PDB file of C-alpha atoms in Angstrom:
ATOM      1  CA  MET A  12      11.142   4.515  -5.212  1.00  0.00           C
ATOM      2  CA  GLY A  13      14.158   5.969  -3.920  1.00  0.00           C
ATOM      3  CA  ARG A  14      12.926   9.348  -2.747  1.00  0.00           C
ATOM      4  CA  ARG A  15      13.395  10.406   0.367  1.00  0.00           C
ATOM      5  CA  CYS A  16      10.085  10.217   2.612  1.00  0.00           C
ATOM      6  CA  ALA A  17       8.893   9.251   5.703  1.00  0.00           C
ATOM      7  CA  PHE A  18       6.213   6.443   6.300  1.00  0.00           C
ATOM      8  CA  VAL A  19       2.900   6.580   8.760  1.00  0.00           C
ATOM      9  CA  ARG A  20       1.687   3.074   9.047  1.00  0.00           C
ATOM     10  CA  LEU A  21      -2.023   2.708  10.488  1.00  0.00           C
ATOM     11  CA  GLY A  22      -3.342  -0.434  12.021  1.00  0.00           C
ATOM     12  CA  GLY A  23      -6.203  -2.682  10.873  1.00  0.00           C
ATOM     13  CA  CYS A  24      -7.185  -4.127   7.407  1.00  0.00           C
ATOM     14  CA  ASN A  25     -10.669  -5.011   5.694  1.00  0.00           C
ATOM     15  CA  LEU A  26      -8.569  -7.831   3.564  1.00  0.00           C
ATOM     16  CA  SER A  27      -6.065 -10.531   5.135  1.00  0.00           C
ATOM     17  CA  CYS A  28      -3.545 -11.206   2.182  1.00  0.00           C
ATOM     18  CA  SER A  29      -1.680 -14.411   2.937  1.00  0.00           C
ATOM     19  CA  TRP A  30       1.564 -12.980   1.879  1.00  0.00           C
ATOM     20  CA  CYS A  31       1.144  -9.462   3.523  1.00  0.00           C
ATOM     21  CA  ASP A  32       4.594  -8.051   4.516  1.00  0.00           C
ATOM     22  CA  THR A  33       2.774  -6.119   7.363  1.00  0.00           C
ATOM     23  CA  PRO A  34       0.917  -8.569   9.166  1.00  0.00           C
ATOM     24  CA  TYR A  35       1.789  -6.931  12.536  1.00  0.00           C
ATOM     25  CA  THR A  36      -0.722  -4.394  11.376  1.00  0.00           C
ATOM     26  CA  TRP A  37      -3.887  -6.320  11.504  1.00  0.00           C
ATOM     27  CA  ASP A  38      -3.454 -10.377  11.926  1.00  0.00           C
ATOM     28  CA  TRP A  39      -4.368 -10.867  15.537  1.00  0.00           C
ATOM     29  CA  THR A  40      -4.955 -14.802  14.730  1.00  0.00           C
ATOM     30  CA  GLY A  41      -2.404 -15.932  12.612  1.00  0.00           C
ATOM     31  CA  LYS A  42      -3.966 -16.313   9.217  1.00  0.00           C
ATOM     32  CA  GLY A  43      -0.983 -14.986   7.347  1.00  0.00           C
ATOM     33  CA  ASP A  44       1.675 -17.502   5.920  1.00  0.00           C
ATOM     34  CA  THR A  45       3.748 -16.590   9.157  1.00  0.00           C
ATOM     35  CA  GLY A  46       1.335 -17.940  11.234  1.00  0.00           C
ATOM     36  CA  ILE A  47       2.179 -15.317  13.985  1.00  0.00           C
ATOM     37  CA  ALA A  48      -0.666 -14.069  15.738  1.00  0.00           C
ATOM     38  CA  TYR A  49       0.081 -10.495  16.757  1.00  0.00           C
ATOM     39  CA  ASP A  50      -1.008  -8.882  19.813  1.00  0.00           C
ATOM     40  CA  PRO A  51      -2.986  -5.273  18.838  1.00  0.00           C
ATOM     41  CA  LYS A  52      -2.086  -4.238  22.566  1.00  0.00           C
ATOM     42  CA  LYS A  53       1.608  -4.111  21.544  1.00  0.00           C
ATOM     43  CA  GLU A  54       1.378  -3.194  17.801  1.00  0.00           C
ATOM     44  CA  LEU A  55      -0.991  -0.563  17.729  1.00  0.00           C
ATOM     45  CA  GLN A  56      -1.190   3.081  19.629  1.00  0.00           C
ATOM     46  CA  LYS A  57      -3.340   5.824  19.960  1.00  0.00           C
ATOM     47  CA  ILE A  58      -1.805   8.949  19.195  1.00  0.00           C
ATOM     48  CA  PRO A  59      -3.103  12.539  18.543  1.00  0.00           C
ATOM     49  CA  TYR A  60      -2.901  13.499  15.079  1.00  0.00           C
ATOM     50  CA  THR A  61      -0.707  16.638  15.917  1.00  0.00           C
ATOM     51  CA  GLN A  62       1.735  14.696  17.548  1.00  0.00           C
ATOM     52  CA  VAL A  63       1.829  12.465  14.474  1.00  0.00           C
ATOM     53  CA  ARG A  64       2.106  15.360  12.192  1.00  0.00           C
ATOM     54  CA  ASP A  65       4.888  17.113  14.526  1.00  0.00           C
ATOM     55  CA  ARG A  66       6.970  13.923  14.646  1.00  0.00           C
ATOM     56  CA  LEU A  67       6.642  13.838  10.540  1.00  0.00           C
ATOM     57  CA  VAL A  68       7.314  17.472  10.229  1.00  0.00           C
ATOM     58  CA  ALA A  69      10.800  17.102  12.189  1.00  0.00           C
ATOM     59  CA  TYR A  70      12.044  14.429  10.066  1.00  0.00           C
ATOM     60  CA  GLY A  71      12.647  17.144   7.400  1.00  0.00           C
ATOM     61  CA  VAL A  72      11.680  15.078   4.274  1.00  0.00           C
ATOM     62  CA  PRO A  73       9.614  16.546   1.404  1.00  0.00           C
ATOM     63  CA  LEU A  74       7.072  13.190   1.011  1.00  0.00           C
ATOM     64  CA  ILE A  75       5.230  11.793   3.512  1.00  0.00           C
ATOM     65  CA  VAL A  76       3.336   8.230   2.385  1.00  0.00           C
ATOM     66  CA  VAL A  77       0.535   6.799   4.781  1.00  0.00           C
ATOM     67  CA  SER A  78       0.185   3.406   4.312  1.00  0.00           C
ATOM     68  CA  GLY A  79      -1.006   0.610   6.479  1.00  0.00           C
ATOM     69  CA  GLY A  80      -3.197  -1.796   7.165  1.00  0.00           C
ATOM     70  CA  GLU A  81      -5.592   0.154   5.144  1.00  0.00           C
ATOM     71  CA  PRO A  82      -5.730   3.936   5.378  1.00  0.00           C
ATOM     72  CA  LEU A  83      -9.058   4.647   4.112  1.00  0.00           C
ATOM     73  CA  ASN A  84     -10.647   2.726   6.960  1.00  0.00           C
ATOM     74  CA  GLN A  85      -9.726   5.649   8.791  1.00  0.00           C
ATOM     75  CA  GLN A  86      -9.946   8.331   6.184  1.00  0.00           C
ATOM     76  CA  THR A  87     -12.128  10.741   8.358  1.00  0.00           C
ATOM     77  CA  ARG A  88      -9.633  10.625  11.190  1.00  0.00           C
ATOM     78  CA  LEU A  89      -6.830  10.956   8.429  1.00  0.00           C
ATOM     79  CA  TYR A  90      -7.861  14.072   6.829  1.00  0.00           C
ATOM     80  CA  PRO A  91      -7.087  16.771   9.430  1.00  0.00           C
ATOM     81  CA  LEU A  92      -3.546  15.131   9.459  1.00  0.00           C
ATOM     82  CA  VAL A  93      -2.999  15.498   5.505  1.00  0.00           C
ATOM     83  CA  ARG A  94      -4.493  18.860   5.537  1.00  0.00           C
ATOM     84  CA  ASP A  95      -2.082  20.122   7.792  1.00  0.00           C
ATOM     85  CA  LEU A  96       0.868  18.237   6.056  1.00  0.00           C
ATOM     86  CA  ARG A  97      -0.004  19.875   2.958  1.00  0.00           C
ATOM     87  CA  ASP A  98      -0.342  23.316   4.541  1.00  0.00           C
ATOM     88  CA  SER A  99       3.311  22.866   5.875  1.00  0.00           C
ATOM     89  CA  GLY A 100       4.478  22.088   2.134  1.00  0.00           C
ATOM     90  CA  HIS A 101       4.332  18.480   2.231  1.00  0.00           C
ATOM     91  CA  ASP A 102       3.438  15.810  -0.601  1.00  0.00           C
ATOM     92  CA  VAL A 103       1.224  13.402   0.448  1.00  0.00           C
ATOM     93  CA  GLU A 104       0.827   9.671  -0.769  1.00  0.00           C
ATOM     94  CA  ILE A 105      -1.842   7.187   0.275  1.00  0.00           C
ATOM     95  CA  GLU A 106      -1.322   3.792  -0.210  1.00  0.00           C
ATOM     96  CA  THR A 107      -4.881   1.657  -0.425  1.00  0.00           C
ATOM     97  CA  ASN A 108      -5.865  -1.874  -1.647  1.00  0.00           C
ATOM     98  CA  GLY A 109      -8.596  -0.111  -3.538  1.00  0.00           C
ATOM     99  CA  THR A 110     -11.538  -1.572  -1.854  1.00  0.00           C
ATOM    100  CA  ILE A 111     -12.802   1.894  -0.164  1.00  0.00           C
ATOM    101  CA  ALA A 112     -13.662   5.011  -2.323  1.00  0.00           C
ATOM    102  CA  PRO A 113     -11.985   7.928  -1.119  1.00  0.00           C
ATOM    103  CA  ASP A 114     -13.493  11.068   0.455  1.00  0.00           C
ATOM    104  CA  ALA A 115     -13.628  13.870  -1.607  1.00  0.00           C
ATOM    105  CA  ARG A 116     -11.967  16.241   0.565  1.00  0.00           C
ATOM    106  CA  LEU A 117      -8.791  13.818   0.967  1.00  0.00           C
ATOM    107  CA  ALA A 118      -8.911  13.239  -2.915  1.00  0.00           C
ATOM    108  CA  GLU A 119      -8.029  16.899  -3.044  1.00  0.00           C
ATOM    109  CA  LEU A 120      -4.905  16.552  -1.028  1.00  0.00           C
ATOM    110  CA  ALA A 121      -3.212  13.748  -1.316  1.00  0.00           C
ATOM    111  CA  ARG A 122      -2.075  11.153  -4.387  1.00  0.00           C
ATOM    112  CA  PHE A 123      -3.449   7.597  -4.181  1.00  0.00           C
ATOM    113  CA  ASN A 124      -1.157   4.651  -5.026  1.00  0.00           C
ATOM    114  CA  VAL A 125      -3.625   1.901  -5.273  1.00  0.00           C
ATOM    115  CA  SER A 126      -2.503  -1.915  -5.142  1.00  0.00           C
ATOM    116  CA  PRO A 127      -5.544  -4.024  -6.046  1.00  0.00           C
ATOM    117  CA  LYS A 128      -5.144  -7.603  -4.855  1.00  0.00           C
ATOM    118  CA  LEU A 129      -5.071 -10.801  -7.164  1.00  0.00           C
ATOM    119  CA  ALA A 130      -6.176 -14.231  -6.493  1.00  0.00           C
ATOM    120  CA  HIS A 131      -2.756 -15.321  -5.059  1.00  0.00           C
ATOM    121  CA  SER A 132      -3.735 -13.131  -2.105  1.00  0.00           C
ATOM    122  CA  GLY A 133      -6.218 -15.667  -0.781  1.00  0.00           C
ATOM    123  CA  ASP A 134      -8.930 -13.417  -0.509  1.00  0.00           C
ATOM    124  CA  PRO A 135     -12.251 -13.984  -2.267  1.00  0.00           C
ATOM    125  CA  LEU A 136     -12.880 -11.825  -5.504  1.00  0.00           C
ATOM    126  CA  ARG A 137     -15.726  -9.974  -3.706  1.00  0.00           C
ATOM    127  CA  LYS A 138     -13.371  -8.610  -1.091  1.00  0.00           C
ATOM    128  CA  ARG A 139     -10.543  -7.872  -2.848  1.00  0.00           C
ATOM    129  CA  ILE A 140     -11.881  -6.164  -6.152  1.00  0.00           C
ATOM    130  CA  VAL A 141     -15.022  -3.719  -5.558  1.00  0.00           C
ATOM    131  CA  GLY A 142     -15.683  -1.902  -8.903  1.00  0.00           C
ATOM    132  CA  ARG A 143     -17.148   1.483  -7.695  1.00  0.00           C
ATOM    133  CA  ALA A 144     -13.933   1.851  -5.402  1.00  0.00           C
ATOM    134  CA  LEU A 145     -11.565   1.190  -8.181  1.00  0.00           C
ATOM    135  CA  GLU A 146     -13.360   3.428 -10.660  1.00  0.00           C
ATOM    136  CA  ALA A 147     -13.478   6.278  -7.835  1.00  0.00           C
ATOM    137  CA  LEU A 148      -9.991   6.231  -7.325  1.00  0.00           C
ATOM    138  CA  ALA A 149      -9.078   5.792 -11.016  1.00  0.00           C
ATOM    139  CA  ALA A 150     -10.888   9.215 -11.577  1.00  0.00           C
ATOM    140  CA  VAL A 151      -8.557  11.150  -9.129  1.00  0.00           C
ATOM    141  CA  PRO A 152      -5.858  12.574 -10.931  1.00  0.00           C
ATOM    142  CA  GLY A 153      -2.586  11.496 -10.418  1.00  0.00           C
ATOM    143  CA  THR A 154      -3.478   8.061  -9.031  1.00  0.00           C
ATOM    144  CA  ALA A 155      -1.244   5.101  -9.762  1.00  0.00           C
ATOM    145  CA  PHE A 156      -2.024   1.255  -9.694  1.00  0.00           C
ATOM    146  CA  LYS A 157       0.301  -1.361  -8.544  1.00  0.00           C
ATOM    147  CA  PHE A 158      -0.207  -4.770  -8.980  1.00  0.00           C
ATOM    148  CA  VAL A 159       2.109  -7.266  -6.950  1.00  0.00           C
ATOM    149  CA  CYS A 160       2.714 -10.287  -9.073  1.00  0.00           C
ATOM    150  CA  ARG A 161       4.652 -13.592  -8.546  1.00  0.00           C
ATOM    151  CA  THR A 162       4.648 -15.222 -11.765  1.00  0.00           C
ATOM    152  CA  GLU A 163       4.231 -14.437 -15.527  1.00  0.00           C
ATOM    153  CA  ALA A 164       0.456 -16.248 -15.069  1.00  0.00           C
ATOM    154  CA  ASP A 165      -0.411 -13.543 -12.670  1.00  0.00           C
ATOM    155  CA  LEU A 166      -0.321 -10.730 -15.540  1.00  0.00           C
ATOM    156  CA  ALA A 167      -3.515 -11.833 -17.326  1.00  0.00           C
ATOM    157  CA  GLU A 168      -5.427 -11.206 -14.134  1.00  0.00           C
ATOM    158  CA  VAL A 169      -3.837  -7.669 -14.150  1.00  0.00           C
ATOM    159  CA  GLY A 170      -4.759  -7.192 -17.547  1.00  0.00           C
ATOM    160  CA  ALA A 171      -8.391  -7.908 -16.913  1.00  0.00           C
ATOM    161  CA  VAL A 172      -8.621  -5.544 -14.292  1.00  0.00           C
ATOM    162  CA  VAL A 173      -7.063  -2.875 -15.989  1.00  0.00           C
ATOM    163  CA  GLU A 174      -9.276  -3.130 -18.889  1.00  0.00           C
ATOM    164  CA  ARG A 175     -12.460  -3.690 -16.936  1.00  0.00           C
ATOM    165  CA  TYR A 176     -11.723  -0.456 -14.663  1.00  0.00           C
ATOM    166  CA  GLY A 177     -10.109   2.154 -17.287  1.00  0.00           C
ATOM    167  CA  ILE A 178      -6.784   2.167 -15.431  1.00  0.00           C
ATOM    168  CA  GLY A 179      -4.268   4.100 -16.944  1.00  0.00           C
ATOM    169  CA  SER A 180      -0.856   4.395 -14.952  1.00  0.00           C
ATOM    170  CA  VAL A 181      -0.001   0.571 -14.409  1.00  0.00           C
ATOM    171  CA  TRP A 182       3.012  -0.500 -12.162  1.00  0.00           C
ATOM    172  CA  VAL A 183       3.875  -4.351 -11.391  1.00  0.00           C
ATOM    173  CA  MET A 184       5.747  -5.049  -8.491  1.00  0.00           C
ATOM    174  CA  PRO A 185       7.292  -8.669  -7.493  1.00  0.00           C
ATOM    175  CA  GLU A 186       5.934 -10.067  -4.361  1.00  0.00           C
ATOM    176  CA  GLY A 187       8.636 -10.949  -1.534  1.00  0.00           C
ATOM    177  CA  ARG A 188       9.756 -10.352   1.713  1.00  0.00           C
ATOM    178  CA  THR A 189      13.460 -11.333   0.912  1.00  0.00           C
ATOM    179  CA  GLN A 190      15.675 -10.595  -1.827  1.00  0.00           C
ATOM    180  CA  ASP A 191      15.750 -14.178  -3.179  1.00  0.00           C
ATOM    181  CA  ALA A 192      12.186 -13.969  -3.255  1.00  0.00           C
ATOM    182  CA  LEU A 193      12.229 -10.967  -5.127  1.00  0.00           C
ATOM    183  CA  ASP A 194      14.797 -11.907  -7.427  1.00  0.00           C
ATOM    184  CA  ARG A 195      12.856 -14.976  -8.324  1.00  0.00           C
ATOM    185  CA  SER A 196       9.338 -13.167  -8.813  1.00  0.00           C
ATOM    186  CA  LEU A 197      11.315 -10.253 -10.902  1.00  0.00           C
ATOM    187  CA  ALA A 198      13.018 -12.992 -13.265  1.00  0.00           C
ATOM    188  CA  GLN A 199       9.569 -14.507 -14.174  1.00  0.00           C
ATOM    189  CA  ILE A 200       7.703 -11.119 -14.925  1.00  0.00           C
ATOM    190  CA  ARG A 201      10.182  -8.849 -16.008  1.00  0.00           C
ATOM    191  CA  ASP A 202      10.342  -9.296 -19.903  1.00  0.00           C
ATOM    192  CA  PRO A 203       6.204  -9.746 -20.120  1.00  0.00           C
ATOM    193  CA  VAL A 204       5.443  -6.737 -18.254  1.00  0.00           C
ATOM    194  CA  LEU A 205       7.872  -4.549 -20.135  1.00  0.00           C
ATOM    195  CA  ALA A 206       6.262  -6.292 -23.276  1.00  0.00           C
ATOM    196  CA  ARG A 207       2.812  -5.027 -21.998  1.00  0.00           C
ATOM    197  CA  GLY A 208       3.938  -1.727 -22.002  1.00  0.00           C
ATOM    198  CA  TRP A 209       3.695  -1.352 -18.224  1.00  0.00           C
ATOM    199  CA  ASN A 210       6.129  -0.110 -15.616  1.00  0.00           C
ATOM    200  CA  LEU A 211       8.212  -2.214 -13.445  1.00  0.00           C
ATOM    201  CA  THR A 212       9.474  -1.784 -10.128  1.00  0.00           C
ATOM    202  CA  THR A 213      10.990  -3.788  -7.276  1.00  0.00           C
ATOM    203  CA  ARG A 214      11.354  -3.039  -3.605  1.00  0.00           C
ATOM    204  CA  LEU A 215      14.533  -1.063  -2.525  1.00  0.00           C
ATOM    205  CA  HIS A 216      13.944  -1.408   1.019  1.00  0.00           C
ATOM    206  CA  ILE A 217      13.985  -5.049   0.926  1.00  0.00           C
ATOM    207  CA  THR A 218      17.438  -4.750  -1.037  1.00  0.00           C
ATOM    208  CA  LEU A 219      18.657  -2.316   1.598  1.00  0.00           C
ATOM    209  CA  TRP A 220      17.400  -3.924   4.838  1.00  0.00           C
ATOM    210  CA  GLY A 221      15.430  -6.918   4.339  1.00  0.00           C
ATOM    211  CA  ASP A 222      12.286  -7.571   6.504  1.00  0.00           C
ATOM    212  CA  ARG A 223      13.333  -5.159   9.112  1.00  0.00           C
ATOM    213  CA  ARG A 224      10.949  -3.042  10.936  1.00  0.00           C
ATOM    214  CA  GLY A 225      11.329   0.698  11.692  1.00  0.00           C
ATOM    215  CA  VAL A 226      14.084   1.740   9.184  1.00  0.00           C
TER     216      VAL A 226
END
């Protein structure tokens, strides 16, 4: 948080979290709590990876973050972009929901920020917690796990996932698309998170820009 970077946001997701802060990347039927059915023809663009690479390099920042949607749905297409960015001296981080095991070639080039989803996402357990994928991601050096929590009660669920799958680097982030929502969640989870010896973070972009897109 706070490091200068550029984001690549991919479309499509294999989950449908009710509180997702980027529903415009996947919610074509209005499943999320906004109730908005987004139009994929307006939201998604097919762009050659070389054009994406050149636009990212032009930003002149040291870190590129690939997010979604779910990036590992497209990891075969993603590989040449990540390869070229690493060749040009960039660090690359990929944000994933932890349900898809990474390709070995991609795992050699990027750091993974894994965000397993809890029950409050609304997705069934069998879809949101995939043991073989979590174990594969946990085995990649440098991987960090970030859990989005609303209340102290969510932390027991986090602890169960951490213990079962041997997760080391644990971060907890409050859920919320507004500053008020973040403040409420953060006030509930901050002390018990620190008492467990986990890392605590917030969402700087919400503090700075709210729920705006394209900043």
